[in-house]
XYZ file of C-alpha atoms in Angstrom:
151
model
C -6.878 -30.274 -27.545
C -9.275 -29.675 -30.425
C -10.794 -26.510 -31.747
C -14.544 -26.081 -31.328
C -14.883 -25.352 -35.008
C -12.827 -24.493 -38.057
C -11.126 -21.137 -37.580
C -13.471 -18.344 -38.668
C -10.787 -16.916 -41.067
C -10.666 -20.288 -42.789
C -14.419 -20.441 -43.071
C -14.555 -16.851 -44.246
C -11.232 -16.358 -46.113
C -12.100 -12.735 -46.865
C -11.651 -12.107 -43.138
C -8.169 -13.619 -43.310
C -7.295 -11.227 -46.156
C -8.572 -8.232 -44.229
C -6.804 -9.121 -40.968
C -3.571 -9.899 -42.753
C -3.816 -6.592 -44.678
C -4.406 -4.708 -41.459
C -1.499 -6.481 -39.822
C 0.753 -5.518 -42.743
C -0.283 -1.857 -42.496
C 0.601 -1.721 -38.828
C 4.205 -2.788 -39.561
C 4.916 0.502 -41.270
C 7.283 2.588 -39.209
C 7.459 0.434 -36.098
C 10.209 -2.031 -35.257
C 9.168 -5.666 -35.654
C 10.593 -6.555 -32.232
C 8.427 -3.859 -30.604
C 5.301 -5.180 -32.336
C 6.087 -8.718 -31.229
C 6.476 -7.579 -27.593
C 3.093 -5.803 -27.850
C 1.492 -8.878 -29.424
C 2.883 -11.122 -26.732
C 1.765 -8.897 -23.900
C -1.820 -8.592 -25.192
C -1.896 -12.319 -25.811
C -0.740 -13.035 -22.229
C -3.517 -10.809 -20.846
C -6.153 -12.436 -23.076
C -5.002 -15.990 -22.361
C -4.444 -16.797 -26.003
C -2.233 -19.830 -25.932
C -1.787 -19.872 -29.702
C -0.384 -16.338 -29.755
C 1.629 -16.776 -26.502
C 3.332 -19.692 -28.263
C 3.691 -18.002 -31.649
C 4.823 -14.464 -30.931
C 7.990 -15.333 -29.001
C 9.030 -17.425 -31.974
C 8.436 -14.526 -34.348
C 10.209 -12.183 -31.966
C 13.269 -14.451 -31.845
C 13.332 -14.537 -35.644
C 13.383 -10.707 -35.518
C 16.399 -10.823 -33.135
C 14.660 -10.582 -29.784
C 16.362 -12.192 -26.761
C 14.908 -14.795 -24.416
C 15.762 -12.639 -21.468
C 13.402 -9.865 -22.675
C 10.742 -12.282 -23.835
C 10.633 -14.008 -20.470
C 10.280 -10.594 -18.800
C 7.381 -9.211 -20.892
C 4.736 -10.137 -18.302
C 6.753 -8.290 -15.642
C 8.020 -5.452 -17.848
C 7.519 -2.805 -15.155
C 9.910 -4.561 -12.778
C 12.794 -5.304 -15.123
C 15.527 -3.099 -16.616
C 15.317 -4.674 -20.101
C 12.938 -2.307 -21.874
C 13.411 1.199 -23.260
C 11.121 4.069 -22.321
C 9.421 3.758 -25.718
C 8.873 0.037 -25.267
C 7.488 0.628 -21.755
C 5.071 3.235 -23.168
C 3.919 0.807 -25.851
C 3.460 -1.991 -23.321
C 1.496 0.257 -21.010
C -0.729 1.346 -23.892
C -1.140 -2.319 -24.895
C -2.320 -3.204 -21.427
C -4.745 -0.292 -21.259
C -6.281 -0.905 -24.678
C -6.512 -4.651 -24.004
C -8.121 -4.225 -20.556
C -10.784 -1.696 -21.477
C -13.264 -2.860 -18.841
C -10.818 -2.790 -15.918
C -11.120 0.885 -15.049
C -13.418 3.828 -15.433
C -10.941 5.672 -17.714
C -9.689 2.727 -19.822
C -6.840 4.626 -21.490
C -5.804 7.360 -19.047
C -4.199 10.561 -20.390
C -0.939 9.712 -18.596
C -0.597 6.423 -20.541
C -1.643 8.032 -23.837
C 0.620 11.065 -23.414
C 3.633 8.883 -22.590
C 3.035 6.888 -25.767
C 2.581 10.088 -27.765
C 5.878 11.341 -26.345
C 7.712 8.415 -27.972
C 5.726 7.850 -31.177
C 4.604 10.339 -33.799
C 1.048 10.298 -35.036
C 1.668 7.798 -37.819
C 3.602 5.421 -35.493
C 0.970 5.826 -32.795
C -1.754 5.054 -35.317
C 0.091 1.906 -36.341
C 0.611 0.960 -32.696
C -3.054 1.352 -31.761
C -4.153 -0.561 -34.882
C -1.637 -3.306 -34.082
C -2.948 -3.636 -30.506
C -6.518 -3.771 -31.829
C -5.596 -6.402 -34.403
C -3.850 -8.753 -31.966
C -6.896 -8.445 -29.697
C -9.105 -9.575 -32.616
C -6.804 -12.559 -33.257
C -6.760 -13.389 -29.516
C -10.508 -13.266 -29.248
C -10.997 -15.503 -32.306
C -8.466 -18.054 -31.058
C -9.770 -18.122 -27.497
C -13.461 -18.316 -28.609
C -12.880 -21.442 -30.708
C -10.179 -22.872 -28.442
C -7.673 -22.960 -31.272
C -4.918 -25.416 -30.330
C -1.272 -24.364 -30.040
C 0.575 -25.151 -33.250
C -2.378 -24.336 -35.440
C -0.416 -21.557 -37.113
C 3.131 -22.272 -38.240
C 5.829 -19.609 -38.015
């Protein structure tokens, strides 16, 4: 598999700096394992093979188990996730699937996330979800091949 073009963040390195900076900001106050679960779930929804390959590797480095990683796509039906993780995954799905319903991020999903995360954490979580969606869209658009980014 070959990319359609050079990755846009390589063509415009300023974009790489901005996205990396945004990614670093979102790590403040949230557990790395939680962020990797969120990144994996959004990437699964968006069909980003690069990120579906990369984020479990990063999650394992952060101490995540295969059992939980394998269950991310079915998180509602497994006992492996905390209430806070479930709230973050539900918010991830809603923010990633904006066009799937009339009220893209229903109050029930938002309120459950707000119950588990303070305003600073929730800000970081929403920015993290938005950032992984940007990366997914870039990778999918150019058909970036798996293994392009080393972890």
